[in-house]
Each structure stands twice: as C-alpha cells, then as structure tokens.
Amino acid sequence: MREVTNTQKRGTLTWIGQAVSGVLLLGLLGLHMIAHHFIVEGGLRNYQQVLDYVGNPVIVAIEIVFLIVVTFHAMVGLRSVILDIGLMAKQEKTVTRVLTVLGLVIVVYGIFLALTLFSRAA
Amino acid sequence: MTTPDYPSESKAYPGQKPRPRGRDVSRWFLPFKRDVSYWGFVLNRVAGLGLVLYLLLHMVALSQLLGGEAGWDRFIDLTTSPVFLTLDVILLAGIIGHGLNGLRVALVGSGLLVKWQRQLFYVLMTIAVVLLIIGGILIFTA
C-alpha cells in the first residue's frame, strides 16, 4: 500500500481549501459585483453611498469574510503556480512565508479600511 | 535511463495527476498535443495570475476612500472613461472565466463528472460568454 506522507496530506488539504474557497467566492464575489457595481447608477458608489452601505454591521461582516476568503484563495493559487515551476525545498518555504505575510497584510489593511469607513458612517 | 525534465507530481497538490510542465512558463502555450482540459488549466492559471494582480491594485484603489469624499469621487470620474470601462470588461472576463472553469476543476478534482469534463468545459465557457456579453453591455450602458 502506498504510504501517504505529511506533505501529501497538506497538499490535499490545500487543494480542498482552494476548492471550497473557490465555491464560496462564486457566491460572495457575485454578491459583491451586484451590490457594488450592477445595481448602482454609474457602476460605482460615490463616497456618501459607500458610507451608507458600510454603515450596516452585517454588510461589514460579509465584506470582511469576502476579503479573507478571496485573499486565501489568491495566495494559495499563486503559491501553487510558483511551486509548479519547480523550486528547491528551501525556496518553497520562503515562497510560502512571503505569501503568508502578504496575505496577512492585505487582510489586516482591508479590515482597517472597512472599520475606518464603518466608524465614519456611524 | 533518462530523467524527466519536470516533477512526477504537483508539489503544490501532491497526489494530483501530473501535468507536463517545466521551469519555462512559455510551455503552457505550446499548442501541440494539448486537449481541452489542458487549455482549461492554462486559462485558469493566466486568469488567476491576472486576478491576483487586480486584487493588489484594488486594495490600492480602495485606499482613496481614506482621503474622503474629494479623493474618492475624483477617482470615480476617472473610472467612467472608455479605457477604464474596457479594462472592466477584461476584468469581468477573467472573473467569469476563472470562476466557471474553477468550478469545473473543483468538480472533476472531486471525482464528479470526470467523464464529461470536456463537455462541461464547453457548456461552462458558453455560459461565461453569455454572462460576459450581458455584463459588458451593462458596464457600457449603466
């Protein structure tokens, strides 16, 4: 029987995470596109409309979940493309660390932005 | 005995069916002996890389909101130009193509509809084109 290594288990979990986040994004991104672009006159909310929209805490929560899911999906996808090019084990670890930090920066900055606008709307 | 010039399986997703690949990304676009699922793979990667770049640009653009009403509304004026609207259509093509093709990858990778993956690709890409046309019309007429 073929032995399953920890690396393979991690790889399978990563694939499942990527697939699940991708399916979630079909809904979340669809909602985002409709709410921010397709039902808004002119295709983009002006500043006051943005504040009116993010003044609802449920909307802020949905936007933050969307941000986390899309960033996870993007960083895992980018990692898989880079790793498939063919790197040394040490370089692979560096890529994973850099992308983890980049993802965290995006999420933290996005949450800061959402909460700043929420506080302005209050 | 010769050694293959590419790994025997994906390092990102070990256990997945190996695809011919190498250090040279230009090999993605070689049209020889490629089936439709391979072009689906290339489409997913190219669109995915574009969308990662867009995510970063989108975060930079959203920082205009911190500058208040004047900064954001000036940015909105910029987005109504034909060049920007054309970029919006390209973005929408990437989102729809990557999303629907990614759904195919998730289904097939989970062992569902494997025998019909070719037909699934054509059906989903037809839906993508229809959605893109509708979205494109909305973008230019909204």
Coordinates of N, CA, C and O in Angstrom, one line a residue, chain A residues 34-100:
Chain A
I34 N -22.7 42.5 -7.8 CA -24.1 43.1 -7.9 C -24.3 44.3 -7.0 O -24.7 45.3 -7.5
A35 N -23.9 44.1 -5.7 CA -24.1 45.2 -4.8 C -23.3 46.5 -5.1 O -23.7 47.6 -4.9
H36 N -22.0 46.3 -5.5 CA -21.2 47.5 -5.7 C -21.2 48.0 -7.1 O -20.7 49.2 -7.3
H37 N -21.6 47.2 -8.1 CA -21.5 47.7 -9.5 C -22.7 47.6 -10.3 O -23.1 48.6 -10.9
F38 N -23.4 46.5 -10.3 CA -24.5 46.3 -11.3 C -25.8 47.0 -10.8 O -26.6 47.3 -11.7
I39 N -26.1 47.2 -9.5 CA -27.3 47.8 -9.2 C -27.1 49.3 -8.8 O -28.0 50.0 -8.5
V40 N -25.9 49.8 -9.0 CA -25.5 51.2 -8.7 C -25.5 52.0 -9.9 O -24.9 51.6 -10.9
E41 N -26.2 53.1 -9.9 CA -26.2 54.0 -11.1 C -24.8 54.5 -11.3 O -24.1 55.0 -10.4
G42 N -24.3 54.3 -12.5 CA -22.9 54.8 -12.9 C -21.9 53.7 -12.6 O -20.8 53.8 -13.0
G43 N -22.3 52.6 -12.0 CA -21.5 51.4 -11.9 C -20.5 51.4 -10.7 O -19.8 50.4 -10.4
L44 N -20.5 52.5 -9.9 CA -19.6 52.6 -8.8 C -20.3 53.6 -7.7 O -20.8 54.6 -8.1
R45 N -20.2 53.2 -6.5 CA -20.8 54.0 -5.4 C -20.0 55.3 -5.2 O -18.7 55.2 -5.1
N46 N -20.6 56.5 -5.0 CA -19.9 57.6 -4.6 C -19.6 57.5 -3.1 O -20.0 56.6 -2.4
Y47 N -18.8 58.5 -2.6 CA -18.3 58.4 -1.2 C -19.5 58.2 -0.2 O -19.5 57.4 0.7
Q48 N -20.5 59.1 -0.4 CA -21.7 59.0 0.6 C -22.4 57.7 0.5 O -22.8 57.1 1.5
Q49 N -22.5 57.2 -0.8 CA -23.2 55.9 -1.0 C -22.4 54.7 -0.3 O -22.9 53.8 0.2
V50 N -21.0 54.9 -0.4 CA -20.2 53.9 0.2 C -20.4 53.9 1.8 O -20.6 52.8 2.4
L51 N -20.4 55.1 2.3 CA -20.7 55.2 3.8 C -22.0 54.6 4.2 O -22.2 53.9 5.2
D52 N -23.1 54.9 3.4 CA -24.4 54.4 3.7 C -24.4 52.9 3.6 O -25.0 52.2 4.5
Y53 N -23.6 52.3 2.7 CA -23.6 50.9 2.5 C -22.9 50.2 3.7 O -23.4 49.2 4.2
V54 N -21.7 50.7 4.0 CA -20.9 50.0 5.1 C -21.3 50.4 6.5 O -20.7 50.0 7.4
G55 N -22.3 51.3 6.6 CA -22.8 51.7 7.9 C -23.6 50.5 8.5 O -23.8 50.5 9.7
N56 N -23.9 49.5 7.7 CA -24.6 48.3 8.3 C -23.6 47.3 8.7 O -22.8 46.8 7.9
P57 N -23.6 46.9 10.0 CA -22.6 46.0 10.5 C -22.6 44.6 9.8 O -21.5 43.9 9.7
V58 N -23.8 44.2 9.4 CA -23.9 42.9 8.7 C -23.1 42.9 7.4 O -22.4 42.0 7.0
I59 N -23.2 44.1 6.7 CA -22.5 44.3 5.4 C -21.0 44.3 5.7 O -20.2 43.6 4.9
V60 N -20.6 45.0 6.7 CA -19.1 45.0 7.1 C -18.6 43.6 7.3 O -17.6 43.2 6.8
A61 N -19.4 42.8 8.1 CA -19.0 41.4 8.4 C -18.9 40.6 7.1 O -17.9 39.8 6.9
I62 N -19.9 40.7 6.2 CA -19.8 40.0 4.9 C -18.6 40.4 4.1 O -17.9 39.6 3.5
E63 N -18.3 41.7 4.0 CA -17.2 42.2 3.3 C -15.9 41.7 3.8 O -14.9 41.3 3.1
I64 N -15.8 41.6 5.2 CA -14.6 41.1 5.8 C -14.4 39.6 5.5 O -13.3 39.1 5.2
V65 N -15.5 38.8 5.6 CA -15.4 37.4 5.2 C -15.0 37.2 3.8 O -14.1 36.4 3.4
F66 N -15.6 38.1 2.9 CA -15.2 38.1 1.5 C -13.7 38.3 1.3 O -13.0 37.6 0.5
L67 N -13.2 39.3 2.0 CA -11.8 39.7 1.9 C -10.9 38.6 2.3 O -9.9 38.2 1.6
I68 N -11.2 37.9 3.4 CA -10.4 36.8 3.9 C -10.4 35.6 2.9 O -9.4 35.1 2.6
V69 N -11.6 35.3 2.4 CA -11.7 34.1 1.5 C -11.0 34.4 0.2 O -10.3 33.6 -0.3
V70 N -11.2 35.6 -0.3 CA -10.6 36.0 -1.6 C -9.0 36.0 -1.5 O -8.3 35.6 -2.4
T71 N -8.6 36.5 -0.4 CA -7.1 36.6 -0.2 C -6.5 35.2 0.0 O -5.4 34.9 -0.6
F72 N -7.2 34.4 0.8 CA -6.7 33.0 1.0 C -6.6 32.3 -0.4 O -5.6 31.7 -0.7
H73 N -7.7 32.4 -1.2 CA -7.8 31.8 -2.5 C -6.7 32.3 -3.4 O -6.0 31.5 -4.1
A74 N -6.4 33.6 -3.4 CA -5.4 34.2 -4.3 C -4.0 33.8 -3.9 O -3.2 33.4 -4.7
M75 N -3.7 33.8 -2.6 CA -2.4 33.4 -2.1 C -2.1 31.9 -2.3 O -1.0 31.6 -2.7
V76 N -3.0 31.1 -2.1 CA -2.8 29.6 -2.3 C -2.7 29.3 -3.8 O -1.8 28.5 -4.2
G77 N -3.5 30.0 -4.6 CA -3.4 29.8 -6.0 C -2.0 30.3 -6.6 O -1.4 29.6 -7.4
L78 N -1.6 31.5 -6.1 CA -0.3 32.0 -6.5 C 0.8 31.1 -6.1 O 1.8 30.8 -6.9
R79 N 0.7 30.5 -4.9 CA 1.7 29.6 -4.4 C 1.8 28.3 -5.3 O 2.9 27.9 -5.6
S80 N 0.6 27.8 -5.7 CA 0.7 26.6 -6.5 C 1.3 26.8 -7.8 O 2.0 26.0 -8.3
V81 N 1.0 28.0 -8.4 CA 1.7 28.3 -9.7 C 3.2 28.4 -9.5 O 3.9 27.8 -10.3
I82 N 3.6 29.1 -8.5 CA 5.1 29.3 -8.3 C 5.7 27.9 -8.0 O 6.8 27.6 -8.6
L83 N 5.1 27.1 -7.1 CA 5.7 25.8 -6.8 C 5.8 24.9 -8.0 O 6.7 24.1 -8.1
D84 N 4.8 25.0 -8.9 CA 4.8 24.1 -10.1 C 5.9 24.4 -11.1 O 6.2 23.6 -11.9
I85 N 6.5 25.6 -10.9 CA 7.6 26.0 -11.8 C 8.8 25.1 -11.5 O 9.6 24.8 -12.3
G86 N 8.9 24.7 -10.2 CA 10.0 23.8 -9.8 C 11.0 24.6 -9.0 O 11.8 25.3 -9.5
L87 N 10.9 24.5 -7.6 CA 11.9 25.2 -6.7 C 12.5 24.2 -5.8 O 12.0 23.1 -5.6
M88 N 13.6 24.6 -5.2 CA 14.3 23.8 -4.1 C 13.4 23.9 -2.9 O 12.6 24.9 -2.7
A89 N 13.5 22.9 -2.0 CA 12.7 22.9 -0.8 C 12.8 24.2 0.1 O 11.8 24.7 0.6
K90 N 14.0 24.7 0.2 CA 14.2 25.9 1.0 C 13.5 27.1 0.3 O 12.9 28.0 1.0
Q91 N 13.6 27.2 -1.0 CA 12.9 28.3 -1.7 C 11.4 28.2 -1.6 O 10.7 29.2 -1.5
E92 N 10.9 26.9 -1.6 CA 9.4 26.7 -1.4 C 8.9 27.3 -0.1 O 7.9 27.9 0.0
K93 N 9.7 27.0 1.0 CA 9.4 27.5 2.3 C 9.4 29.0 2.3 O 8.5 29.7 2.9
T94 N 10.4 29.6 1.6 CA 10.4 31.1 1.6 C 9.2 31.6 0.8 O 8.6 32.6 1.3
V95 N 8.8 31.0 -0.3 CA 7.6 31.4 -1.0 C 6.4 31.4 -0.1 O 5.6 32.3 -0.1
T96 N 6.3 30.3 0.6 CA 5.1 30.1 1.4 C 5.1 31.2 2.5 O 4.0 31.8 2.8
R97 N 6.2 31.5 3.1 CA 6.3 32.5 4.2 C 5.9 33.9 3.6 O 5.2 34.6 4.2
V98 N 6.5 34.2 2.5 CA 6.3 35.5 1.9 C 4.8 35.7 1.5 O 4.2 36.8 1.8
L99 N 4.2 34.7 0.9 CA 2.8 34.8 0.5 C 1.9 34.8 1.8 O 0.9 35.5 1.7
T100 N 2.3 34.1 2.8 CA 1.5 34.2 4.1 C 1.5 35.6 4.6 O 0.5 36.2 5.0

